[in-house]
Short mmCIF file of C-alpha atoms and ligand atoms in Angstrom, two decimals:
data_model
loop_
_atom_site.label_atom_id
_atom_site.label_comp_id
_atom_site.label_asym_id
_atom_site.label_seq_id
_atom_site.Cartn_x
_atom_site.Cartn_y
_atom_site.Cartn_z
CA UNK A 1 0.00 0.00 0.00
CA UNK A 2 1.54 3.30 -1.15
CA UNK A 3 -0.05 6.12 0.82
CA UNK A 4 0.16 9.89 1.09
CA UNK A 5 -1.01 11.71 4.20
CA UNK A 6 -1.98 15.22 3.18
CA UNK A 7 -2.96 17.97 5.61
CA UNK A 8 -2.00 21.28 7.15
CA UNK A 9 0.80 21.61 9.70
CA UNK A 10 -0.52 20.14 12.93
CA UNK A 11 -3.33 18.16 11.31
CA UNK A 12 -1.92 14.99 12.86
CA UNK A 13 -0.13 13.43 9.88
CA UNK A 14 2.85 12.30 11.96
CA UNK A 15 0.63 11.02 14.79
CA UNK A 16 -1.59 8.99 12.46
CA UNK A 17 1.37 7.73 10.39
CA UNK A 18 2.75 5.98 13.50
CA UNK A 19 -0.53 4.02 13.86
CA UNK A 20 -0.53 3.14 10.15
CA UNK A 21 3.06 1.89 10.38
CA UNK A 22 1.96 -0.55 13.08
CA UNK A 23 -1.20 -1.63 11.25
CA UNK A 24 0.32 -2.16 7.78
CA UNK A 25 4.00 -2.81 8.61
CA UNK A 26 5.19 -0.27 6.06
CA UNK A 27 7.57 2.64 6.80
CA UNK A 28 6.66 6.28 7.43
CA UNK A 29 8.61 8.70 5.25
CA UNK A 30 8.48 12.15 6.80
CA UNK A 31 10.38 14.77 4.80
CA UNK A 32 10.22 17.06 7.86
CA UNK A 33 11.95 14.38 10.02
CA UNK A 34 14.58 13.69 7.35
CA UNK A 35 15.32 17.41 7.04
CA UNK A 36 15.51 17.85 10.84
CA UNK A 37 18.03 14.96 10.97
CA UNK A 38 20.13 16.76 8.35
CA UNK A 39 19.95 19.96 10.41
CA UNK A 40 20.96 18.06 13.57
CA UNK A 41 23.93 16.46 11.78
CA UNK A 42 25.02 19.87 10.47
CA UNK A 43 25.25 18.72 6.83
CA UNK A 44 25.41 21.25 3.98
CA UNK A 45 21.87 20.25 3.00
CA UNK A 46 20.73 20.66 6.61
CA UNK A 47 22.23 24.14 6.94
CA UNK A 48 20.55 25.24 3.72
CA UNK A 49 17.21 23.67 4.71
CA UNK A 50 17.25 25.31 8.15
CA UNK A 51 17.08 28.78 6.61
CA UNK A 52 13.74 27.90 5.03
CA UNK A 53 12.35 25.81 7.89
CA UNK A 54 12.96 28.50 10.52
CA UNK A 55 10.90 30.94 8.46
CA UNK A 56 8.13 28.40 7.87
CA UNK A 57 8.86 28.32 4.15
CA UNK A 58 9.18 25.27 1.93
CA UNK A 59 12.62 23.87 1.21
CA UNK A 60 13.22 24.01 -2.60
CA UNK A 61 11.54 21.23 -4.58
CA UNK A 62 14.77 19.85 -6.07
CA UNK A 63 16.15 19.16 -2.58
CA UNK A 64 13.16 17.21 -1.24
CA UNK A 65 12.35 15.44 -4.51
CA UNK A 66 15.83 13.90 -4.61
CA UNK A 67 15.58 12.88 -0.94
CA UNK A 68 12.25 11.10 -1.42
CA UNK A 69 13.31 9.40 -4.64
CA UNK A 70 16.29 7.90 -2.82
CA UNK A 71 14.15 6.86 0.16
CA UNK A 72 11.33 5.07 -1.70
CA UNK A 73 13.89 2.95 -3.54
CA UNK A 74 15.07 1.38 -0.28
CA UNK A 75 14.20 -2.26 0.40
CA UNK A 76 11.83 -1.57 3.29
CA UNK A 77 9.45 0.23 0.87
CA UNK A 78 9.00 -2.91 -1.25
CA UNK A 79 5.51 -3.59 0.14
CA UNK A 80 4.59 0.06 0.55
CA UNK A 81 5.19 3.35 2.33
CA UNK A 82 3.42 6.25 4.02
CA UNK A 83 4.49 9.66 2.79
CA UNK A 84 4.00 12.25 5.54
CA UNK A 85 4.57 15.87 4.47
CA UNK A 86 5.40 15.06 0.84
CA UNK A 87 4.38 16.12 -1.76
CA UNK A 88 3.65 19.74 -0.83
CA UNK A 89 3.64 21.34 -4.28
CA UNK A 90 2.30 20.30 -7.67
CA UNK A 91 5.90 20.07 -8.94
CA UNK A 92 6.69 17.59 -6.13
CA UNK A 93 3.56 15.56 -6.93
CA UNK A 94 4.52 15.39 -10.62
CA UNK A 95 8.06 14.31 -9.71
CA UNK A 96 6.70 11.61 -7.39
CA UNK A 97 4.47 10.27 -10.14
CA UNK A 98 7.48 10.04 -12.46
CA UNK A 99 9.55 8.22 -9.82
CA UNK A 100 6.79 5.71 -9.11
CA UNK A 101 6.17 5.11 -12.81
CA UNK A 102 9.85 4.36 -13.33
CA UNK A 103 9.65 1.90 -10.42
CA UNK A 104 6.44 0.38 -11.89
CA UNK A 105 4.50 1.41 -8.81
CA UNK A 106 1.45 3.58 -8.23
CA UNK A 107 -0.20 5.42 -5.37
CA UNK A 108 -2.93 3.47 -3.58
CA UNK A 109 -4.61 6.41 -1.80
CA UNK A 110 -4.17 10.00 -0.63
CA UNK A 111 -5.74 10.76 2.73
CA UNK A 112 -6.53 14.42 3.40
CA UNK A 113 -6.88 15.15 7.13
CA UNK A 114 -9.06 18.25 7.63
CA UNK A 115 -8.65 20.31 10.84
CA UNK A 116 -9.92 23.81 11.75
CA UNK A 117 -7.25 26.52 11.81
CA UNK A 118 -7.75 27.47 15.50
CA UNK A 119 -7.27 23.84 16.47
CA UNK A 120 -4.10 23.60 14.32
CA UNK A 121 -2.55 26.53 16.19
CA UNK A 122 -3.44 24.96 19.58
CA UNK A 123 -1.95 21.61 18.55
CA UNK A 124 1.29 23.12 17.23
CA UNK A 125 1.97 25.55 20.07
CA UNK A 126 1.54 22.70 22.60
CA UNK A 127 3.54 20.07 20.72
CA UNK A 128 6.65 18.63 22.34
CA UNK A 129 9.03 16.09 20.79
CA UNK A 130 11.56 13.73 22.37
CA UNK A 131 15.08 14.72 21.37
CA UNK A 132 16.25 11.11 21.70
CA UNK A 133 13.57 8.91 20.05
CA UNK A 134 11.41 11.51 18.26
CA UNK A 135 8.14 10.50 20.01
CA UNK A 136 5.53 13.27 19.88
CA UNK A 137 3.45 14.67 22.76
CA UNK A 138 1.12 17.57 23.46
CA UNK A 139 1.20 19.46 26.74
CA UNK A 140 -2.62 19.27 27.07
CA UNK A 141 -3.99 16.73 24.57
CA UNK A 142 -1.34 14.01 24.93
CA UNK A 143 0.92 14.83 27.89
CA UNK A 144 3.80 12.62 29.04
CA UNK A 145 3.51 11.03 32.50
CA UNK A 146 6.30 13.28 33.78
CA UNK A 147 6.51 16.85 32.48
CA UNK A 148 9.32 17.33 29.95
CA UNK A 149 10.35 13.64 29.95
CA UNK A 150 9.61 11.02 27.27
CA UNK A 151 7.51 8.05 28.51
CA UNK A 152 9.23 5.67 26.11
CA UNK A 153 12.96 6.40 26.53
CA UNK A 154 13.22 9.05 29.31
CA UNK A 155 14.69 11.50 26.76
CA UNK A 156 14.22 15.26 27.15
CA UNK A 157 11.23 16.84 25.39
CA UNK A 158 11.72 20.03 23.38
CA UNK A 159 9.64 22.47 21.36
CA UNK A 160 10.42 22.63 17.63
CA UNK A 161 11.88 25.99 16.50
CA UNK A 162 9.10 26.36 13.91
CA UNK A 163 6.35 25.76 16.49
CA UNK A 164 6.43 29.41 17.66
CA UNK A 165 3.14 31.18 16.90
CA UNK A 166 4.48 33.66 14.30
CA UNK A 167 6.18 30.86 12.31
CA UNK A 168 3.07 28.69 12.61
CA UNK A 169 0.95 31.42 10.96
CA UNK A 170 3.43 31.55 8.09
CA UNK A 171 3.43 27.75 7.71
CA UNK A 172 -0.36 27.79 7.48
CA UNK A 173 -0.23 30.52 4.81
CA UNK A 174 2.32 28.50 2.84
CA UNK A 175 0.09 25.41 3.13
CA UNK A 176 -2.96 27.32 1.87
CA UNK A 177 -1.06 28.82 -1.08
CA UNK A 178 1.25 26.02 -2.18
CA UNK A 179 -0.13 22.72 -0.93
CA UNK A 180 -3.94 22.97 -1.16
CA UNK A 181 -3.83 22.79 -5.01
CA UNK A 182 -2.92 19.12 -4.44
CA UNK A 183 -6.45 18.48 -3.20
CA UNK A 184 -7.87 19.05 -6.68
CA UNK A 185 -4.82 17.36 -8.24
CA UNK A 186 -5.53 14.08 -6.45
CA UNK A 187 -9.31 14.47 -6.66
CA UNK A 188 -8.98 14.50 -10.45
CA UNK A 189 -6.96 11.28 -10.25
CA UNK A 190 -9.72 9.79 -8.03
CA UNK A 191 -7.20 9.02 -5.33
CA UNK A 192 -8.33 11.43 -2.60
CA UNK A 193 -10.25 10.50 0.55
CA UNK A 194 -11.16 13.36 2.90
CA UNK A 195 -11.18 12.55 6.59
CA UNK A 196 -12.49 14.74 9.41
CA UNK A 197 -9.40 15.39 11.54
CA UNK A 198 -11.28 16.85 14.51
CA UNK A 199 -11.76 14.59 17.54
CA UNK A 200 -9.58 12.14 19.43
CA UNK A 201 -6.49 10.54 17.89
CA UNK A 202 -8.24 7.13 18.05
CA UNK A 203 -11.44 8.42 16.42
CA UNK A 204 -9.44 9.89 13.53
CA UNK A 205 -7.46 6.68 13.09
CA UNK A 206 -10.79 4.82 12.89
CA UNK A 207 -11.91 7.16 10.09
CA UNK A 208 -8.64 6.72 8.18
CA UNK A 209 -8.80 2.94 8.52
CA UNK A 210 -12.36 3.00 7.18
CA UNK A 211 -11.29 5.16 4.21
CA UNK A 212 -8.54 2.67 3.40
P1 LIG B 301 6.98 18.93 8.76
O1 LIG B 301 7.78 18.38 9.84
O2 LIG B 301 6.47 18.04 7.70
O3 LIG B 301 5.83 19.78 9.41
P2 LIG B 301 4.30 20.01 9.02
O4 LIG B 301 3.78 19.49 7.75
O5 LIG B 301 4.19 21.45 9.21
O6 LIG B 301 3.57 19.08 9.91
P3 LIG B 301 3.75 18.90 11.42
O7 LIG B 301 4.84 17.89 11.69
O8 LIG B 301 3.93 20.23 12.06
O9 LIG B 301 2.33 18.36 11.86
P4 LIG B 301 1.61 16.96 11.74
O10 LIG B 301 0.50 17.06 10.78
O11 LIG B 301 2.60 15.84 11.52
O12 LIG B 301 1.00 16.87 13.19
P5 LIG B 301 1.42 15.98 14.46
O13 LIG B 301 0.99 14.58 14.25
O14 LIG B 301 2.84 16.21 14.84
O15 LIG B 301 7.81 20.07 7.99
C1 LIG B 301 8.56 21.05 8.68
C2 LIG B 301 9.26 21.93 7.67
O16 LIG B 301 10.15 21.16 6.85
C3 LIG B 301 8.34 22.66 6.67
O17 LIG B 301 7.82 23.86 7.19
C4 LIG B 301 9.31 22.88 5.50
O18 LIG B 301 10.16 23.98 5.76
C5 LIG B 301 10.14 21.63 5.50
N1 LIG B 301 9.55 20.57 4.65
C6 LIG B 301 9.07 19.36 5.06
N2 LIG B 301 8.59 18.67 4.02
C7 LIG B 301 8.78 19.46 2.92
C8 LIG B 301 8.47 19.30 1.55
N3 LIG B 301 7.86 18.19 1.09
N4 LIG B 301 8.78 20.32 0.70
C9 LIG B 301 9.40 21.42 1.14
N5 LIG B 301 9.70 21.66 2.43
C10 LIG B 301 9.40 20.67 3.32
O19 LIG B 301 0.47 16.64 15.56
C11 LIG B 301 0.70 17.96 16.04
C12 LIG B 301 0.40 18.02 17.54
O20 LIG B 301 -0.99 17.78 17.76
C13 LIG B 301 1.13 16.98 18.40
O21 LIG B 301 1.48 17.57 19.62
C14 LIG B 301 0.10 15.87 18.62
O22 LIG B 301 0.30 15.20 19.84
C15 LIG B 301 -1.20 16.66 18.62
N6 LIG B 301 -2.33 15.92 18.07
C16 LIG B 301 -2.34 15.09 16.99
N7 LIG B 301 -3.58 14.61 16.77
C17 LIG B 301 -4.37 15.16 17.72
C18 LIG B 301 -5.76 15.07 18.01
N8 LIG B 301 -6.59 14.31 17.30
N9 LIG B 301 -6.25 15.80 19.05
C19 LIG B 301 -5.42 16.56 19.80
N10 LIG B 301 -4.10 16.69 19.58
C20 LIG B 301 -3.58 16.00 18.55
#
């Protein structure tokens, strides 16, 4: 199963991808996570990407397209993958189609997770991430047992640099301008399923499972 999770920043793509990984035993490919790893490692790519990420802008298409092409060719994607945060522009979607065609593969479904803007801002400002294992939390909606400490590995929780309110507003603008055209793009290909992303994490996972 080759899936795309589409949705605004904070719509829960990463959260739901983790459940899908467990259910279908296929890997999550998060371009945001790959880019943050590059930033952490201080690579040339990471340093360049950081300039865009800190402002809430998209990293240039040619950078992410190459990254994803390399990733979907890896052996663990043989039976499928979950793209989380890619594609984000029509150019990226076209490039993905070309890559999959060359690999004699096709997309199975694109799930659009719809969430109100006020809720997105609440989710993003309260998000915390484990610096060691990457597990995600929310200070109100999904708090760890001990404040600031990961339940799974005892790592320290931090707030992402781009989860400050002014950057969040910019990320939402960028999503509305550059990524929402993909809704029509995948609708025309009859691949899109819209899922209500309001409610509990479990409720939303139930809706996604039903759509699949
Ligand atoms: P990326 O990391 O992809 O960020 P994003 O798309 O903005 O998405 P988020 O990770 O912020 O949100 P999410 O939908 O995964 O929500 P989550 O599950 O964490 O990208 C970061 C940056 O990298 C971009 O701005 C760009 O610069 C660059 N980039 C990445 N991909 C790129 C690309 N393809 N092209 C160009 N540039 C690219 O949930 C959020 C919070 O809400 C969590 O705290 C969670 O616990 C909580 N939550 C989740 N579900 C619920 C629920 N149902 N109820 C209550 N709380 C919930």
